[in-house]
């Protein structure tokens, strides 16, 4: 697929932004996802055995509050999903296969393991969005599923479900430092089960996975 000059600049900028991952971690999708997943699960273990999950909005990992960097990521995702028809094999090599039962123009599903799945959607009406869903296999974990939907750099929806609970919070910053005032009650309940660090780890997974997908498609272009 031939990228326009603007799109190529967006991809190159994101590649530079994520240089840390390229230099420190093994440049393969499998290793990167496993390491990020371990960080995520590690946060869950600390929360489960280390007291309440209340967290602060301090920066952690690769999460950045720079809106320009987040905007470039959204541009990159749009470019990749718009070119899916020409890169089906590259998407499949990264684990993304068509997701059945969805009405979006592009609906892809990547099963990381039995507990973690990533969806990528492209829709002419609502735009592009990514859903990362974590469903712990351990019983009595404190909740049955945690999902993060990344619609844009200023709209990140988190949903936490339990046996008798279903809480939703909309965040307006990628470092999860700001949430909708209307969701304050659910936010307080949710943060007793999880921490901000857990959400940052999920967003890191979104960034890493997107970057590696871009590398795969660029190599094949």
Coordinates of N, CA and C in Angstrom, one line a residue:
X1 N 0.8 -1.2 0.0 CA 0.0 0.0 0.0 C 0.9 1.2 0.0
X2 N 0.6 2.2 -0.8 CA 1.3 3.5 -0.9 C 0.7 4.5 0.0
X3 N 1.5 5.0 1.0 CA 1.0 6.0 1.9 C 1.2 7.4 1.3
X4 N 0.3 8.3 1.6 CA 0.5 9.7 1.3 C 1.7 10.2 2.1
X5 N 2.2 11.4 1.7 CA 3.3 12.0 2.5 C 2.8 12.3 3.9
X6 N 1.6 12.8 4.1 CA 1.1 13.1 5.4 C 1.0 11.8 6.3
X7 N 0.5 10.8 5.7 CA 0.3 9.5 6.4 C 1.7 8.9 6.8
X8 N 2.6 9.0 5.9 CA 4.0 8.5 6.1 C 4.6 9.2 7.3
X9 N 4.4 10.5 7.3 CA 5.0 11.3 8.4 C 4.4 10.9 9.7
X10 N 3.1 10.6 9.7 CA 2.4 10.2 10.9 C 3.0 8.9 11.4
X11 N 3.2 7.9 10.5 CA 3.7 6.6 10.8 C 5.2 6.8 11.4
X12 N 6.0 7.6 10.7 CA 7.4 7.8 11.1 C 7.5 8.4 12.5
X13 N 6.6 9.3 12.8 CA 6.6 10.0 14.1 C 6.3 9.0 15.2
X14 N 5.3 8.2 14.9 CA 4.9 7.2 15.9 C 6.0 6.2 16.1
X15 N 6.7 5.8 15.0 CA 7.9 4.9 15.2 C 8.9 5.5 16.0
X16 N 9.2 6.8 15.9 CA 10.2 7.5 16.7 C 9.8 7.6 18.1
X17 N 8.5 7.8 18.3 CA 8.0 8.0 19.7 C 8.1 6.6 20.5
X18 N 8.0 5.5 19.8 CA 8.1 4.2 20.4 C 9.4 3.6 20.3
X19 N 10.5 4.4 20.1 CA 11.8 3.9 19.9 C 12.3 3.1 21.1
X20 N 11.8 3.5 22.3 CA 12.1 2.8 23.5 C 11.8 1.3 23.4
X21 N 10.6 1.0 22.9 CA 10.2 -0.4 22.7 C 11.1 -1.2 21.8
X22 N 11.5 -0.5 20.7 CA 12.3 -1.1 19.7 C 13.7 -1.5 20.2
X23 N 14.3 -0.6 21.1 CA 15.6 -0.8 21.5 C 15.7 -1.7 22.7
X24 N 14.7 -1.7 23.6 CA 14.7 -2.5 24.8 C 14.1 -3.9 24.7
X25 N 13.0 -4.0 23.9 CA 12.3 -5.2 23.8 C 12.7 -5.9 22.5
X26 N 12.5 -7.3 22.5 CA 12.7 -8.1 21.3 C 11.7 -7.6 20.3
X27 N 12.1 -7.4 19.0 CA 11.2 -6.8 18.0 C 10.3 -7.9 17.4
X28 N 9.6 -8.5 18.2 CA 8.6 -9.5 17.7 C 7.3 -9.2 18.4
X29 N 6.2 -9.4 17.7 CA 4.9 -9.2 18.3 C 4.7 -10.1 19.5
X30 N 5.0 -11.3 19.4 CA 4.8 -12.3 20.5 C 5.4 -11.9 21.8
X31 N 6.7 -11.6 21.7 CA 7.5 -11.2 22.9 C 6.9 -9.9 23.5
X32 N 6.7 -8.9 22.7 CA 6.2 -7.6 23.2 C 4.9 -7.8 23.9
X33 N 3.9 -8.6 23.3 CA 2.6 -8.7 23.9 C 2.7 -9.5 25.2
X34 N 3.6 -10.5 25.3 CA 3.7 -11.3 26.5 C 4.3 -10.4 27.6
X35 N 5.3 -9.6 27.3 CA 5.9 -8.8 28.3 C 4.9 -7.8 28.8
X36 N 4.1 -7.1 27.9 CA 3.1 -6.2 28.3 C 2.0 -6.8 29.1
X37 N 1.6 -8.0 28.7 CA 0.6 -8.8 29.4 C 1.1 -9.1 30.8
X38 N 2.4 -9.5 31.0 CA 2.9 -9.8 32.3 C 2.8 -8.6 33.2
X39 N 3.2 -7.4 32.6 CA 3.1 -6.2 33.4 C 1.6 -5.9 33.8
X40 N 0.7 -6.2 32.9 CA -0.7 -6.0 33.3 C -1.1 -7.0 34.4
X41 N -0.8 -8.2 34.2 CA -1.2 -9.2 35.2 C -0.5 -9.0 36.5
X42 N 0.8 -8.5 36.4 CA 1.5 -8.1 37.7 C 0.7 -7.1 38.4
X43 N 0.2 -6.1 37.7 CA -0.6 -5.1 38.4 C -1.8 -5.6 39.1
X44 N -2.5 -6.6 38.4 CA -3.6 -7.2 39.0 C -3.3 -8.0 40.2
X45 N -2.1 -8.7 40.2 CA -1.7 -9.5 41.4 C -1.4 -8.6 42.5
X46 N -0.7 -7.4 42.3 CA -0.5 -6.5 43.3 C -1.8 -6.0 43.9
X47 N -2.7 -5.7 43.1 CA -4.0 -5.2 43.6 C -4.7 -6.2 44.4
X48 N -4.7 -7.4 44.0 CA -5.4 -8.5 44.7 C -4.9 -8.8 46.0
X49 N -3.5 -8.8 46.2 CA -2.9 -9.2 47.4 C -2.3 -8.0 48.2
X50 N -2.4 -6.8 47.6 CA -1.7 -5.7 48.2 C -2.7 -4.6 48.7
X51 N -4.0 -5.0 48.9 CA -4.9 -4.0 49.5 C -5.8 -3.5 48.4
X52 N -6.4 -2.3 48.6 CA -7.3 -1.7 47.7 C -6.6 -1.3 46.4
X53 N -7.4 -1.2 45.3 CA -6.9 -0.9 44.0 C -6.9 0.6 43.7
X54 N -7.1 1.5 44.7 CA -7.1 2.9 44.5 C -5.8 3.3 43.9
X55 N -5.8 4.1 42.8 CA -4.6 4.5 42.2 C -4.6 6.0 42.0
X56 N -3.4 6.6 41.7 CA -3.3 8.0 41.3 C -3.2 8.1 39.9
X57 N -3.1 9.4 39.4 CA -3.0 9.6 38.0 C -1.6 10.0 37.6
X58 N -0.6 9.5 38.4 CA 0.8 9.8 38.0 C 1.2 9.0 36.8
X59 N 2.1 9.5 36.1 CA 2.5 8.8 34.8 C 3.3 7.5 35.1
X60 N 3.1 6.6 34.1 CA 3.8 5.3 34.3 C 4.0 4.7 33.0
X61 N 5.0 3.8 32.8 CA 5.2 3.1 31.6 C 5.4 4.0 30.4
X62 N 4.8 3.6 29.3 CA 5.0 4.4 28.1 C 3.8 5.3 27.9
X63 N 2.9 5.4 28.8 CA 1.7 6.2 28.6 C 2.2 7.7 28.6
X64 N 1.7 8.5 27.7 CA 2.0 9.9 27.6 C 0.7 10.7 27.6
X65 N 0.8 11.9 28.2 CA -0.3 12.8 28.2 C -0.3 13.8 27.1
X66 N 0.7 13.7 26.2 CA 0.9 14.6 25.1 C -0.2 14.4 24.1
X67 N -1.1 15.3 23.9 CA -2.2 15.1 23.0 C -1.7 14.9 21.5
X68 N -0.6 15.5 21.2 CA -0.1 15.4 19.8 C 0.3 14.0 19.5
X69 N 1.0 13.3 20.5 CA 1.4 12.0 20.3 C 0.2 11.0 20.2
X70 N -0.8 11.3 21.0 CA -2.0 10.4 20.9 C -2.7 10.6 19.6
X71 N -2.7 11.9 19.1 CA -3.4 12.1 17.8 C -2.7 11.4 16.7
X72 N -1.4 11.4 16.7 CA -0.6 10.6 15.7 C -0.9 9.1 15.8
X73 N -1.1 8.6 17.0 CA -1.5 7.2 17.1 C -2.9 6.9 16.4
X74 N -3.8 7.8 16.6 CA -5.1 7.7 16.0 C -5.0 7.8 14.5
X75 N -4.2 8.7 14.0 CA -4.0 8.8 12.6 C -3.3 7.5 12.0
X76 N -2.4 6.9 12.8 CA -1.8 5.7 12.4 C -2.8 4.6 12.3
X77 N -3.6 4.5 13.3 CA -4.7 3.4 13.3 C -5.6 3.5 12.1
X78 N -6.0 4.8 11.9 CA -6.9 5.0 10.7 C -6.2 4.6 9.4
X79 N -5.0 4.9 9.3 CA -4.2 4.6 8.0 C -4.2 3.0 7.9
X80 N -3.9 2.4 9.0 CA -3.8 0.9 8.9 C -5.1 0.2 8.6
X81 N -6.1 0.6 9.3 CA -7.4 0.0 9.1 C -8.0 0.3 7.7
X82 N -7.7 1.6 7.2 CA -8.1 1.9 5.8 C -7.4 1.1 4.8
X83 N -6.2 0.6 5.1 CA -5.5 -0.2 4.1 C -5.6 -1.7 4.4
X84 N -6.6 -2.1 5.2 CA -6.7 -3.5 5.6 C -6.9 -4.4 4.4
X85 N -7.7 -4.0 3.4 CA -8.0 -4.8 2.2 C -6.7 -5.2 1.5
X86 N -5.7 -4.4 1.5 CA -4.4 -4.6 0.8 C -3.4 -5.4 1.7
X87 N -3.8 -5.5 3.0 CA -2.8 -6.1 3.9 C -3.4 -7.2 4.8
X88 N -4.3 -7.9 4.3 CA -5.0 -8.9 5.1 C -4.0 -10.0 5.6
X89 N -3.0 -10.4 4.8 CA -2.1 -11.4 5.2 C -1.2 -10.8 6.4
X90 N -0.8 -9.5 6.3 CA 0.0 -8.9 7.3 C -0.7 -8.8 8.6
X91 N -2.0 -8.5 8.6 CA -2.8 -8.4 9.8 C -2.9 -9.8 10.4
X92 N -3.1 -10.8 9.5 CA -3.3 -12.2 10.0 C -2.0 -12.7 10.6
X93 N -0.9 -12.2 10.1 CA 0.4 -12.6 10.6 C 0.6 -12.1 12.0
X94 N -0.1 -10.9 12.3 CA 0.0 -10.3 13.7 C -1.1 -10.9 14.5
X95 N -1.9 -11.8 14.0 CA -3.0 -12.5 14.8 C -4.3 -11.9 14.6
X96 N -4.5 -10.9 13.7 CA -5.8 -10.3 13.5 C -6.6 -11.0 12.4
X97 N -7.8 -11.6 12.8 CA -8.6 -12.3 11.9 C -10.0 -11.6 11.9
X98 N -10.8 -11.8 10.8 CA -12.1 -11.2 10.8 C -13.0 -11.6 12.0
X99 N -13.7 -10.7 12.6 CA -14.5 -11.0 13.8 C -16.0 -11.1 13.2
X100 N -16.6 -12.2 13.5 CA -17.9 -12.4 13.0 C -19.0 -11.8 13.9
X101 N -20.1 -11.4 13.2 CA -21.2 -10.9 14.0 C -21.2 -9.4 14.2
X102 N -20.4 -8.6 13.5 CA -20.3 -7.2 13.7 C -20.6 -6.5 12.4
X103 N -21.2 -5.3 12.5 CA -21.7 -4.6 11.4 C -20.7 -3.6 10.8
X104 N -19.6 -3.4 11.5 CA -18.7 -2.4 11.1 C -18.0 -2.8 9.8
X105 N -17.5 -1.8 9.0 CA -16.9 -2.1 7.7 C -15.7 -3.0 7.9
X106 N -14.9 -2.7 8.9 CA -13.8 -3.6 9.3 C -13.9 -4.0 10.7
X107 N -13.9 -5.3 11.0 CA -14.1 -5.8 12.3 C -13.1 -7.0 12.5
X108 N -12.0 -6.7 13.3 CA -11.0 -7.7 13.4 C -10.8 -8.1 14.9
X109 N -10.3 -9.3 15.1 CA -10.2 -9.9 16.5 C -8.9 -10.6 16.6
X110 N -8.2 -10.2 17.7 CA -6.9 -10.9 18.0 C -7.0 -11.5 19.4
X111 N -6.9 -12.8 19.4 CA -7.0 -13.5 20.7 C -5.5 -13.7 21.2
X112 N -5.2 -12.9 22.2 CA -3.8 -12.9 22.8 C -3.6 -14.2 23.6
X113 N -4.5 -14.5 24.5 CA -4.5 -15.7 25.2 C -6.0 -16.0 25.7
X114 N -6.1 -16.9 26.6 CA -7.5 -17.3 27.0 C -8.2 -16.1 27.8
X115 N -7.4 -15.2 28.3 CA -8.0 -14.1 29.1 C -8.0 -12.8 28.4
X116 N -7.2 -12.6 27.4 CA -7.1 -11.3 26.8 C -7.4 -11.3 25.3
X117 N -8.2 -10.4 24.8 CA -8.5 -10.3 23.4 C -8.6 -8.8 23.0
X118 N -8.1 -8.5 21.7 CA -8.1 -7.2 21.2 C -9.0 -7.1 19.9
X119 N -9.8 -6.1 19.8 CA -10.6 -5.9 18.7 C -10.2 -4.6 18.0
X120 N -10.2 -4.6 16.7 CA -10.0 -3.3 15.9 C -11.2 -3.1 15.0
X121 N -11.8 -1.9 15.0 CA -13.0 -1.7 14.2 C -12.8 -0.4 13.4
X122 N -13.4 -0.4 12.2 CA -13.4 0.8 11.4 C -14.8 0.9 10.9
X123 N -15.4 2.1 11.1 CA -16.8 2.3 10.8 C -17.0 3.6 10.1
X124 N -17.8 3.7 9.1 CA -18.0 5.0 8.3 C -18.8 6.0 9.1
X125 N -19.6 5.5 10.1 CA -20.4 6.4 10.9 C -19.7 6.9 12.1
X126 N -19.2 6.0 13.0 CA -18.6 6.4 14.2 C -17.1 6.4 14.2
X127 N -16.5 6.1 13.1 CA -15.0 6.1 13.0 C -14.3 4.9 13.4
X128 N -13.1 5.0 13.8 CA -12.3 3.8 14.2 C -12.2 3.7 15.7
X129 N -12.2 2.5 16.2 CA -12.0 2.3 17.7 C -11.5 0.9 18.0
X130 N -10.8 0.9 19.1 CA -10.2 -0.4 19.5 C -10.7 -0.8 20.9
X131 N -11.0 -2.1 21.0 CA -11.5 -2.6 22.3 C -10.5 -3.7 22.8
X132 N -10.0 -3.5 24.0 CA -9.2 -4.5 24.7 C -10.0 -5.0 25.9
X133 N -10.2 -6.3 25.9 CA -11.0 -6.9 26.9 C -10.2 -8.0 27.7
X134 N -10.2 -7.9 29.0 CA -9.5 -8.8 29.9 C -10.5 -9.5 30.8
X135 N -10.6 -10.8 30.7 CA -11.5 -11.6 31.5 C -10.7 -12.6 32.3
X136 N -10.4 -12.4 33.5 CA -9.6 -13.3 34.3 C -10.2 -14.7 34.5
X137 N -9.4 -15.7 34.3 CA -9.9 -17.0 34.4 C -10.0 -17.5 35.8
X138 N -9.4 -16.7 36.8 CA -9.5 -17.1 38.2 C -10.8 -16.7 38.7
X139 N -11.5 -17.6 39.4 CA -12.8 -17.3 40.1 C -12.5 -16.4 41.3
X140 N -13.6 -15.6 41.6 CA -13.5 -14.7 42.8 C -12.3 -13.7 42.7
X141 N -12.1 -13.2 41.5 CA -11.0 -12.3 41.2 C -11.3 -10.9 41.6
X142 N -12.6 -10.6 41.8 CA -13.0 -9.3 42.2 C -13.9 -8.7 41.1
X143 N -13.8 -9.2 39.8 CA -14.6 -8.8 38.7 C -14.5 -9.9 37.7
X144 N -15.5 -9.8 36.7 CA -15.5 -10.9 35.7 C -14.9 -10.4 34.4
X145 N -14.9 -9.1 34.1 CA -14.2 -8.5 32.9 C -13.9 -7.1 33.1
X146 N -12.8 -6.7 32.4 CA -12.4 -5.3 32.4 C -12.1 -5.0 30.9
X147 N -12.7 -3.9 30.4 CA -12.5 -3.6 29.0 C -12.2 -2.1 28.8
X148 N -11.3 -1.8 27.8 CA -11.0 -0.5 27.5 C -11.3 -0.3 26.0
X149 N -12.1 0.8 25.7 CA -12.4 1.1 24.4 C -11.7 2.5 24.1
X150 N -10.8 2.4 23.1 CA -10.1 3.6 22.7 C -10.7 4.2 21.4
X151 N -11.5 5.2 21.5 CA -12.1 5.8 20.4 C -11.3 7.0 19.8
X152 N -10.7 7.8 20.7 CA -9.8 8.9 20.3 C -8.9 9.2 21.5
X153 N -8.1 10.2 21.3 CA -7.2 10.6 22.3 C -8.0 11.3 23.5
X154 N -9.2 11.7 23.2 CA -10.0 12.3 24.3 C -11.3 11.6 24.6
X155 N -11.3 10.3 24.2 CA -12.5 9.5 24.6 C -12.0 8.0 24.7
X156 N -11.8 7.7 26.0 CA -11.4 6.3 26.4 C -12.5 5.8 27.4
X157 N -13.2 4.8 27.0 CA -14.3 4.3 27.9 C -13.8 3.0 28.6
X158 N -14.0 2.9 29.9 CA -13.6 1.8 30.6 C -14.9 1.2 31.2
X159 N -15.0 -0.2 31.1 CA -16.1 -0.9 31.7 C -15.6 -2.0 32.6
X160 N -16.1 -2.0 33.8 CA -15.8 -3.1 34.8 C -17.0 -3.8 35.2
X161 N -17.0 -5.1 34.9 CA -18.2 -5.9 35.2 C -17.9 -7.0 36.3
X162 N -18.8 -7.2 37.2 CA -18.7 -8.2 38.2 C -20.0 -9.0 38.3
X163 N -20.1 -9.9 39.3 CA -21.3 -10.7 39.4 C -22.5 -9.8 39.6
X164 N -22.4 -8.8 40.4 CA -23.5 -7.9 40.7 C -23.3 -6.4 40.4
X165 N -22.3 -6.2 39.4 CA -22.0 -4.8 39.2 C -21.6 -4.6 37.7
X166 N -21.8 -3.4 37.2 CA -21.5 -3.0 35.8 C -21.3 -1.5 35.8
X167 N -20.0 -1.1 35.9 CA -19.6 0.3 36.0 C -18.9 0.7 34.8
X168 N -19.2 2.0 34.4 CA -18.6 2.5 33.2 C -18.1 3.9 33.5
X169 N -16.9 4.2 33.0 CA -16.3 5.5 33.2 C -15.7 6.0 31.8
X170 N -15.9 7.2 31.5 CA -15.3 7.8 30.3 C -14.2 8.7 30.7
X171 N -13.0 8.4 30.2 CA -11.8 9.3 30.4 C -11.5 10.1 29.2
X172 N -11.0 11.3 29.5 CA -10.7 12.3 28.4 C -9.2 12.6 28.2
X173 N -8.4 11.7 28.8 CA -6.9 11.8 28.6 C -6.3 10.5 28.6
X174 N -5.3 10.3 27.8 CA -4.7 8.9 27.7 C -3.9 8.5 28.9
X175 N -3.6 9.4 29.8 CA -3.0 9.0 31.0 C -4.0 8.7 32.2
X176 N -5.3 8.8 31.8 CA -6.4 8.5 32.7 C -6.4 9.4 33.9
X177 N -6.0 10.7 33.7 CA -6.0 11.7 34.7 C -7.3 12.4 34.8
X178 N -8.1 12.4 33.8 CA -9.4 13.1 33.8 C -10.5 12.2 33.3
X179 N -11.6 12.2 34.1 CA -12.8 11.5 33.7 C -14.0 12.4 33.7
X180 N -15.1 11.9 33.1 CA -16.3 12.7 33.0 C -16.9 12.8 34.4
X181 N -17.2 14.1 34.8 CA -17.8 14.3 36.1 C -19.1 13.5 36.3
X182 N -19.8 13.2 35.3 CA -21.0 12.4 35.4 C -20.8 11.0 35.8
X183 N -19.5 10.5 35.7 CA -19.2 9.2 36.0 C -18.5 9.0 37.4
X184 N -18.5 10.1 38.2 CA -17.8 10.1 39.5 C -18.1 8.9 40.4
X185 N -19.4 8.6 40.5 CA -19.8 7.5 41.4 C -19.3 6.2 40.9
X186 N -19.4 5.9 39.6 CA -18.8 4.7 39.1 C -17.3 4.7 39.2
X187 N -16.7 5.8 39.0 CA -15.2 5.9 39.1 C -14.8 5.5 40.5
X188 N -15.4 6.0 41.5 CA -15.0 5.7 42.9 C -15.2 4.2 43.1
X189 N -16.3 3.6 42.7 CA -16.5 2.2 42.9 C -15.5 1.4 42.1
X190 N -15.2 1.8 40.9 CA -14.3 1.0 40.0 C -12.9 1.0 40.6
X191 N -12.4 2.2 41.1 CA -11.1 2.3 41.6 C -10.8 1.5 42.9
X192 N -11.9 0.9 43.5 CA -11.7 0.1 44.6 C -11.4 -1.4 44.2
X193 N -11.6 -1.6 42.9 CA -11.3 -3.0 42.3 C -10.1 -3.0 41.5
X194 N -9.8 -1.9 40.8 CA -8.6 -1.8 39.9 C -7.8 -0.5 40.3
X195 N -6.7 -0.3 39.5 CA -5.9 0.9 39.7 C -5.7 1.6 38.4
X196 N -5.3 2.9 38.5 CA -5.0 3.6 37.2 C -3.8 2.9 36.5
X197 N -2.9 2.3 37.2 CA -1.8 1.6 36.6 C -2.3 0.4 35.7
X198 N -3.4 -0.2 36.1 CA -4.0 -1.3 35.3 C -4.5 -0.7 34.0
X199 N -5.1 0.4 34.0 CA -5.6 1.1 32.8 C -4.5 1.5 31.9
X200 N -3.4 2.0 32.5 CA -2.2 2.5 31.7 C -1.6 1.3 31.0
X201 N -1.6 0.1 31.7 CA -1.0 -1.1 31.1 C -1.8 -1.5 29.9
X202 N -3.1 -1.4 30.0 CA -4.0 -1.7 28.9 C -3.7 -0.8 27.7
X203 N -3.6 0.5 28.0 CA -3.3 1.5 26.9 C -1.9 1.2 26.3
X204 N -0.9 0.9 27.1 CA 0.4 0.5 26.6 C 0.3 -0.6 25.6
X205 N -0.6 -1.6 25.9 CA -0.8 -2.7 25.0 C -1.3 -2.3 23.7
X206 N -2.3 -1.3 23.7 CA -2.8 -0.7 22.5 C -1.7 -0.1 21.7
X207 N -0.9 0.7 22.3 CA 0.2 1.4 21.6 C 1.2 0.4 21.0
X208 N 1.6 -0.6 21.8 CA 2.6 -1.5 21.3 C 2.1 -2.4 20.2
X209 N 0.9 -2.8 20.3 CA 0.3 -3.7 19.3 C 0.1 -2.9 18.0
X210 N -0.3 -1.7 18.1 CA -0.5 -0.8 16.9 C 0.8 -0.6 16.2
X211 N 1.8 -0.3 17.0 CA 3.1 0.0 16.4 C 3.7 -1.2 15.7
X212 N 3.6 -2.4 16.3 CA 4.1 -3.6 15.6 C 3.3 -3.9 14.4
X213 N 2.0 -3.7 14.4 CA 1.1 -3.9 13.2 C 1.6 -2.9 12.1
X214 N 1.9 -1.7 12.4 CA 2.4 -0.8 11.4 C 3.7 -1.2 10.8
X215 N 4.6 -1.8 11.6 CA 5.9 -2.3 11.1 C 5.7 -3.4 10.2
X216 N 4.7 -4.3 10.5 CA 4.5 -5.4 9.6 C 3.9 -5.0 8.3
X217 N 3.0 -4.0 8.3 CA 2.4 -3.5 7.0 C 3.4 -2.7 6.2
X218 N 4.3 -2.0 6.9 CA 5.3 -1.1 6.2 C 6.3 -2.0 5.5
X219 N 6.7 -3.1 6.2 CA 7.7 -4.0 5.6 C 7.1 -4.7 4.3
X220 N 5.8 -4.9 4.3 CA 5.2 -5.5 3.1 C 4.8 -4.6 2.0
X221 N 4.9 -3.2 2.3 CA 4.4 -2.2 1.3 C 5.4 -2.1 0.2

